[in-house]
Amino acid sequence: MDIHLDFSNVMETNVGSEHGLTLDDFEALIPQGHEILTALRQKANDHSLEFYNLPFSEEQLDEIEKYAELARKRFDSYVHLGIGGSALGPIALHTSLAGSYYNLSDKKPKMFFPDNVDPDWVHELLQHIDVSKTLFHVVSKSGSTAETAAQMLYFVHHMTEMMGESFYKNLLFTTDPVEGLLNRIAREYPIKCFRIPPGVGGRFSVLTPVGLLSAALAGINIREILRGAREMARLCDTDNLMENPAYIYAVIHYLYMHRQKNISVMMAYSNRLRDLADWYRQLWAESLGKRFNTNGERVEVGQTPVKAVGATDQHSQVQLYVEGPNDKVITFLQVENFEENTPLKNHFTYIPEFDYLDGKTLAELLNSEKQATELALTNNQRPNLTIKFSAVNEANIGAFFFLLEAATAFAGGFLDINAFDQPGVEEGKIATYALMGRKGFEQKKEEIESLFARKKAFYL
Ligand code: PA5
């Protein structure tokens, strides 16, 4: 594992005193940081914060690898049915380590992650797969999320049309060990089930079969992912908090939240890393966006995470980041060693204006652009930091996941909120059940209907 956190450009010496932080700022929070670390360790030990232990648990790896090997032979396509924490990690793993064009290679199975219930999108996918040769992996911790349930029903209908009652042979579940509706189906049909350990919430579940199954299927080395996560977990457990990257990342963002910088941009200068920023968006938003603190006092905290991609968004967002409101902390993701390093050649020798590119690589260009953006931000007193990946590989990606999960837990501690629940999401889930007429939600439906009835419309 070789990833590093460069936070030079949040320091006062580089970004200026008005918007910069000092070593004293970091040190002042060390006693609280120790209390948070102790509490996290305690919860990990009593298994109430199980994501902390995941890098050290290789329990399900053999089973995942064996299953993936058999499935690779049996199926032409793989469809991942899940949403939120049950999809964003697997997608990020796939695009970072299998690549954006995996489905255009001769590898099998082709892999699809339709994490929405857009009917036309789902139908379009149906046109491109043979359901009888497709593995449908239904991933839901609760087993009851409306979107995932609906997608499953949609595809099961088409499966039964083609395969009759043997449809279940093309289903795979990853869910809670005991609870939930998927387990009820699995009691009726001998459907293979992988388990999400109790105490691991959706957005912290990428290092369980939620993320590892599809990764193994695409030929990604899942042991290396865990090895990287393990090394990072040790760093994030270090008592010397000034060398603890989770503490540093959390403190930077916590301090800036108190300075009205309530936007956290993650800008990946790498297309393979771009979906890590999507995963981060959910992690940071759902974990830290909370109305009440642990004492039940109204605090309404959180930072709005924004995803950006370099160099693409230099031509879209960076103008705003450099000159607009100074209300953001920007985290770059940078790759030090790209795989492709072929030098460019100026074929059009009669255009000397292109000569500066001759002999240079795309990697040099991309990283120079990152450096240029970093410089422009810093010169304009815009705090920014960089997570540097020596290369895009399994161990570094595993380390990244753990770093941000641990940083989120630390940030939750500083904010004194519960970073592991999502009452706002649950509210939306309940309203959806009510609107869709699910039994047991009649009263909620009435409430919603009366709210709608009272609503004054302004409509053009
Ligand atoms: O992080 C979370 O807990 C949520 O985003 C869930 O992952 C998401 O709502 C899907 O839930 P489930 O896995 O229960 O279907």
XYZ file of C-alpha atoms and ligand atoms in Angstrom:
475
model
C 0.000 0.000 0.000
C 1.454 3.323 -0.992
C -0.983 6.207 -0.635
C -0.292 9.460 1.133
C -2.162 12.480 2.404
C -0.504 15.747 1.425
C -2.153 18.493 3.463
C 0.456 21.206 2.917
C -2.067 23.493 1.227
C -4.372 23.782 4.197
C -1.534 25.108 6.319
C -1.351 28.799 7.033
C 2.229 28.964 5.730
C 1.017 28.029 2.250
C -2.592 29.181 1.976
C -2.371 32.305 4.119
C -3.476 33.130 7.640
C -7.091 34.006 6.892
C -7.987 30.582 5.517
C -5.080 28.430 6.706
C -4.702 26.139 9.699
C -1.822 26.000 12.148
C -0.168 23.073 13.900
C -1.678 24.471 17.093
C -5.151 23.985 15.587
C -4.407 20.290 15.063
C -2.768 19.882 18.451
C -5.609 21.554 20.312
C -7.921 18.760 19.208
C -5.584 15.916 20.177
C -7.169 15.215 23.606
C -10.619 14.964 21.987
C -9.067 12.882 19.191
C -7.762 10.409 21.775
C -11.190 10.101 23.339
C -12.703 9.427 19.914
C -10.056 6.848 19.028
C -10.574 5.062 22.350
C -14.337 4.977 21.787
C -13.883 3.655 18.227
C -11.524 0.910 19.424
C -13.959 -0.063 22.139
C -16.834 -0.295 19.667
C -14.679 -2.334 17.284
C -13.812 -4.708 20.137
C -17.408 -5.235 21.157
C -18.373 -5.619 17.459
C -20.787 -2.702 17.444
C -18.574 -0.910 14.881
C -17.686 -3.864 12.729
C -16.323 -1.984 9.712
C -13.175 -1.344 11.771
C -12.557 -5.099 11.881
C -13.336 -5.927 8.237
C -9.758 -5.610 6.894
C -8.669 -8.215 9.427
C -11.401 -10.709 8.633
C -10.654 -13.015 5.737
C -13.458 -15.385 6.711
C -15.578 -15.147 3.590
C -12.759 -14.733 1.057
C -12.340 -18.411 0.101
C -16.073 -18.769 -0.377
C -16.266 -15.595 -2.480
C -13.368 -16.665 -4.694
C -14.765 -20.156 -5.219
C -18.188 -18.816 -6.039
C -16.720 -16.250 -8.455
C -14.744 -18.922 -10.272
C -17.805 -21.088 -10.821
C -20.007 -18.127 -11.759
C -17.458 -16.914 -14.315
C -17.808 -20.229 -16.134
C -21.576 -20.365 -15.905
C -22.758 -16.846 -16.710
C -22.293 -14.484 -19.644
C -23.531 -11.452 -17.706
C -23.672 -10.211 -14.150
C -26.255 -7.694 -12.960
C -25.760 -6.045 -9.586
C -29.059 -5.016 -8.014
C -28.608 -2.624 -5.118
C -28.639 1.064 -4.328
C -26.727 3.528 -2.107
C -24.238 1.706 0.069
C -25.160 -1.533 -1.655
C -23.991 -0.217 -5.038
C -21.555 2.709 -4.860
C -18.662 0.740 -3.365
C -18.976 -2.127 -5.876
C -19.167 0.388 -8.738
C -16.085 2.263 -7.488
C -14.155 -0.995 -7.172
C -15.167 -2.031 -10.653
C -14.297 1.158 -12.501
C -11.055 1.714 -10.613
C -9.699 -1.811 -10.863
C -11.450 -3.452 -13.813
C -11.621 -0.293 -15.922
C -14.334 1.670 -17.686
C -14.202 -0.461 -20.836
C -14.213 -3.861 -19.145
C -17.409 -4.832 -20.976
C -15.766 -4.189 -24.329
C -12.993 -6.669 -23.567
C -13.341 -10.408 -24.165
C -13.746 -10.977 -20.422
C -16.746 -12.786 -19.074
C -19.184 -12.145 -17.511
C -20.087 -8.683 -18.759
C -20.893 -6.607 -15.683
C -23.713 -4.136 -15.091
C -24.564 -2.015 -12.056
C -27.981 -0.444 -12.702
C -28.333 1.411 -9.391
C -31.565 3.168 -10.234
C -35.154 2.274 -11.067
C -35.323 4.390 -14.186
C -37.654 2.111 -16.175
C -36.146 2.857 -19.568
C -32.610 2.338 -18.322
C -33.520 -1.005 -16.760
C -35.435 -2.060 -19.863
C -32.533 -1.083 -22.079
C -30.284 -3.375 -20.063
C -32.792 -6.185 -20.447
C -32.446 -5.849 -24.237
C -28.710 -6.487 -23.987
C -28.581 -9.566 -21.772
C -29.814 -13.114 -21.964
C -31.476 -13.443 -18.551
C -31.065 -17.224 -18.592
C -27.276 -16.703 -18.748
C -27.173 -13.825 -16.292
C -26.347 -13.860 -12.617
C -28.506 -11.375 -10.695
C -26.810 -10.376 -7.460
C -29.386 -8.805 -5.165
C -27.600 -6.763 -2.509
C -29.596 -5.307 0.339
C -28.656 -5.162 3.997
C -32.245 -4.593 5.081
C -33.688 -6.786 2.349
C -36.586 -4.406 1.925
C -35.379 -1.338 0.020
C -38.087 -0.519 -2.526
C -35.767 0.114 -5.485
C -33.846 -3.124 -5.059
C -36.994 -5.154 -4.413
C -38.645 -3.695 -7.521
C -35.635 -4.406 -9.700
C -35.524 -7.965 -8.426
C -39.226 -8.453 -9.190
C -38.738 -6.930 -12.626
C -35.975 -9.331 -13.580
C -37.483 -12.369 -11.806
C -40.572 -11.917 -13.960
C -38.452 -12.126 -17.106
C -36.442 -14.998 -15.677
C -39.509 -17.074 -14.887
C -40.791 -16.476 -18.408
C -37.625 -18.001 -19.793
C -36.638 -20.454 -17.109
C -39.804 -21.293 -15.204
C -39.319 -22.241 -11.559
C -35.582 -22.771 -11.971
C -35.145 -18.972 -12.091
C -33.676 -19.080 -8.583
C -30.500 -20.685 -9.968
C -29.576 -17.305 -11.449
C -30.063 -15.428 -8.204
C -27.487 -14.606 -5.580
C -28.240 -12.656 -2.403
C -26.022 -10.593 -0.149
C -27.914 -9.512 2.922
C -28.146 -9.527 6.695
C -27.347 -12.914 8.303
C -30.877 -13.314 9.681
C -33.190 -10.366 9.167
C -35.071 -9.200 6.104
C -37.247 -10.309 3.239
C -34.442 -11.764 1.121
C -33.871 -14.341 3.838
C -37.543 -15.320 3.584
C -37.118 -15.970 -0.142
C -33.924 -17.892 0.556
C -35.865 -20.172 2.885
C -38.209 -21.056 -0.008
C -35.554 -21.499 -2.672
C -32.002 -22.789 -2.294
C -30.484 -19.445 -3.241
C -26.851 -18.859 -2.365
C -26.528 -16.073 0.253
C -23.502 -14.087 1.288
C -23.671 -12.213 4.560
C -23.088 -8.624 5.581
C -21.717 -8.843 9.114
C -24.058 -7.340 11.717
C -22.952 -3.853 12.715
C -21.760 -2.936 9.209
C -23.936 -0.225 7.677
C -24.488 0.032 3.916
C -22.008 2.814 3.191
C -19.320 1.063 5.262
C -19.838 -2.311 3.583
C -17.589 -2.191 0.525
C -15.053 -4.562 2.135
C -17.701 -7.268 2.632
C -19.266 -9.478 -0.083
C -21.257 -6.347 -1.037
C -18.166 -5.089 -2.872
C -15.846 -8.077 -2.922
C -18.105 -10.499 -4.799
C -18.420 -8.478 -7.999
C -14.740 -7.523 -7.720
C -13.658 -11.176 -7.538
C -15.918 -11.973 -10.473
C -14.142 -9.318 -12.565
C -10.800 -10.902 -11.697
C -9.747 -8.288 -9.135
C -7.466 -9.521 -6.350
C -9.680 -9.099 -3.294
C -6.979 -10.281 -0.887
C -4.824 -7.368 -1.972
C -7.723 -4.964 -1.382
C -7.971 -6.205 2.187
C -4.197 -6.128 2.631
C -4.154 -2.443 1.681
C -7.124 -1.715 3.933
C -5.366 -3.551 6.762
C -2.211 -1.462 6.447
C -4.288 1.693 6.423
C -6.334 0.462 9.398
C -3.091 0.198 11.378
C -2.123 3.753 10.428
C -5.570 5.022 11.375
C -5.195 3.347 14.750
C -1.949 5.061 15.613
C -1.896 6.923 18.933
C 0.403 9.562 17.540
C -2.503 11.478 16.086
C -0.356 13.889 14.097
C 0.627 10.808 12.068
C -2.846 9.355 11.941
C -4.282 10.145 8.473
C -7.916 9.598 9.535
C -7.491 12.081 12.389
C -5.786 14.629 10.115
C -8.440 14.362 7.365
C -11.260 14.634 9.912
C -9.732 17.563 11.812
C -9.141 19.555 8.629
C -12.774 19.196 7.603
C -14.104 19.714 11.116
C -12.131 22.933 11.549
C -13.265 24.215 8.175
C -16.897 23.411 8.952
C -16.512 25.900 11.796
C -15.157 28.419 9.314
C -18.174 28.251 7.026
C -16.557 25.932 4.491
C -19.456 23.572 4.204
C -18.600 22.067 0.842
C -16.156 19.205 0.471
C -15.105 18.718 -3.134
C -13.387 15.491 -4.132
C -11.711 16.019 -7.469
C -10.161 12.922 -9.028
C -7.444 13.552 -11.587
C -8.025 10.059 -12.914
C -11.018 8.542 -14.633
C -10.394 5.252 -12.894
C -10.736 7.003 -9.542
C -13.748 9.117 -10.404
C -16.296 6.742 -8.890
C -14.389 6.747 -5.609
C -15.611 10.322 -5.347
C -19.198 9.118 -5.839
C -18.729 6.588 -3.065
C -17.252 9.321 -0.850
C -20.212 11.591 -1.563
C -22.586 9.143 0.039
C -20.258 8.296 2.918
C -19.626 11.916 3.888
C -23.178 13.161 3.263
C -25.168 10.387 4.902
C -22.817 9.955 7.832
C -22.271 13.580 8.803
C -25.410 15.354 7.638
C -27.373 15.236 10.898
C -30.034 17.302 12.619
C -29.328 16.251 16.210
C -26.171 15.632 18.198
C -25.770 12.692 20.558
C -27.472 14.691 23.332
C -30.522 15.238 21.173
C -29.756 18.925 20.624
C -30.567 20.431 17.251
C -27.273 21.078 15.439
C -27.981 20.593 11.707
C -24.384 19.878 10.728
C -22.717 18.394 7.691
C -20.663 19.289 4.686
C -22.018 18.981 1.172
C -19.742 16.637 -0.777
C -19.234 17.418 -4.435
C -17.651 15.207 -7.058
C -15.388 16.631 -9.736
C -13.053 15.135 -12.316
C -9.796 16.638 -13.523
C -8.922 17.767 -16.059
C -12.510 17.689 -17.393
C -13.919 19.964 -14.696
C -11.132 22.497 -15.094
C -13.248 23.533 -18.032
C -16.425 23.562 -15.972
C -15.991 23.983 -12.188
C -12.540 25.352 -11.438
C -13.391 28.958 -12.272
C -15.911 28.821 -9.412
C -13.483 27.064 -7.056
C -10.734 29.653 -7.675
C -12.763 32.860 -7.728
C -16.208 32.119 -6.316
C -17.161 31.908 -2.634
C -14.318 30.589 -0.477
C -16.609 27.991 1.093
C -14.952 24.742 0.012
C -12.250 22.300 1.029
C -10.952 20.521 -2.045
C -9.459 17.046 -1.933
C -7.614 15.968 -5.048
C -7.055 12.332 -5.897
C -3.827 12.014 -7.819
C -2.139 9.041 -9.478
C 1.643 9.250 -9.481
C 2.288 6.396 -11.893
C -0.156 5.760 -14.691
C 0.121 2.524 -16.664
C 0.146 4.266 -20.028
C 3.277 6.274 -20.663
C 3.695 6.472 -24.413
C 5.226 9.825 -25.388
C 3.224 12.029 -27.741
C 4.676 12.871 -31.124
C 3.994 16.099 -32.989
C 2.923 14.702 -36.330
C 2.130 18.203 -37.591
C 5.693 19.510 -37.592
C 4.581 22.599 -39.503
C 2.684 23.640 -36.343
C 5.457 24.471 -33.856
C 2.820 25.526 -31.296
C 2.322 21.792 -30.612
C 6.018 21.158 -29.977
C 5.673 21.575 -26.215
C 3.634 18.348 -26.214
C 6.172 16.392 -28.273
C 7.890 13.761 -26.142
C 5.531 14.329 -23.207
C 2.992 11.793 -21.963
C -0.716 12.226 -21.230
C 0.168 11.395 -17.628
C 2.577 14.326 -17.483
C -0.080 16.602 -18.927
C -2.787 15.442 -16.505
C -0.549 15.745 -13.462
C 0.735 19.148 -14.583
C -2.871 20.273 -14.864
C -3.509 19.025 -11.345
C -0.471 20.930 -10.132
C -1.638 24.049 -11.944
C -5.105 23.866 -10.357
C -3.572 23.246 -6.950
C -1.355 26.281 -7.396
C -4.192 28.504 -8.565
C -6.312 27.487 -5.581
C -3.515 27.933 -3.072
C -2.529 31.331 -4.481
C -6.147 32.371 -4.045
C -6.248 31.170 -0.410
C -8.442 28.158 -1.227
C -7.538 25.244 1.071
C -6.827 21.992 -0.718
C -5.247 18.645 -0.005
C -4.210 15.656 -2.071
C -4.544 11.918 -1.607
C -1.671 10.569 -3.682
C -1.914 7.065 -5.082
C 1.470 5.674 -6.143
C -0.586 3.692 -8.687
C -4.144 2.510 -9.146
C -3.958 -0.955 -7.645
C -5.930 -3.145 -5.272
C -3.954 -2.376 -2.133
C -4.149 1.388 -2.640
C -7.877 1.301 -3.342
C -8.479 -0.819 -0.234
C -6.413 1.671 1.775
C -8.385 4.606 0.383
C -11.709 3.053 1.408
C -10.555 2.438 4.933
C -8.953 5.864 5.298
C -12.149 7.694 4.386
C -14.339 5.406 6.488
C -12.131 5.943 9.526
C -11.959 9.698 8.832
C -15.765 9.768 8.706
C -15.946 8.007 12.058
C -13.482 10.532 13.537
C -15.402 13.465 12.034
C -18.639 12.073 13.509
C -16.882 12.000 16.882
C -15.759 15.627 16.604
C -19.213 16.727 15.545
C -20.669 14.637 18.355
C -23.265 13.094 16.075
C -24.143 9.510 15.207
C -22.285 8.934 11.930
C -23.717 5.465 11.506
C -27.439 6.011 11.202
C -29.461 7.670 8.429
C -32.853 8.772 9.772
C -33.375 11.111 6.815
C -32.956 8.218 4.360
C -35.269 6.013 6.401
C -37.901 8.782 6.335
C -37.752 8.752 2.535
C -37.974 4.956 2.445
C -41.090 4.991 4.649
C -42.746 7.699 2.558
C -42.057 5.621 -0.573
C -43.665 2.525 0.980
C -46.678 4.631 1.955
C -47.052 6.225 -1.476
C -46.729 2.848 -3.165
C -49.446 1.378 -0.910
C -47.338 -1.048 1.160
C -49.362 -2.772 3.879
C -48.737 -1.369 7.338
C -48.040 2.153 6.068
C -51.668 3.309 5.681
C -51.443 5.985 8.355
C -48.313 7.443 6.814
C -50.110 7.506 3.475
C -52.958 9.519 4.987
C -50.479 11.968 6.531
C -48.742 12.457 3.215
C -52.012 12.889 1.356
C -53.191 15.541 3.778
C -49.845 17.341 3.377
C -50.296 17.259 -0.381
C -53.875 18.537 -0.012
C -52.662 21.541 1.998
C -49.873 22.344 -0.411
C -50.326 25.550 -2.429
C -49.268 25.036 -5.992
C -47.191 27.549 -7.933
C -47.005 26.094 -11.358
C -46.290 27.451 -14.840
O -25.671 3.523 3.795
C -26.809 3.124 3.937
O -27.163 2.509 4.941
C -27.832 3.293 2.836
O -27.392 4.107 1.813
C -28.189 1.931 2.254
O -27.011 1.333 1.757
C -29.204 2.027 1.132
O -30.321 2.732 1.578
C -29.612 0.632 0.689
O -30.064 -0.102 1.777
P -30.133 -1.666 1.740
O -28.764 -2.214 1.585
O -30.753 -2.045 3.055
O -31.015 -2.054 0.590
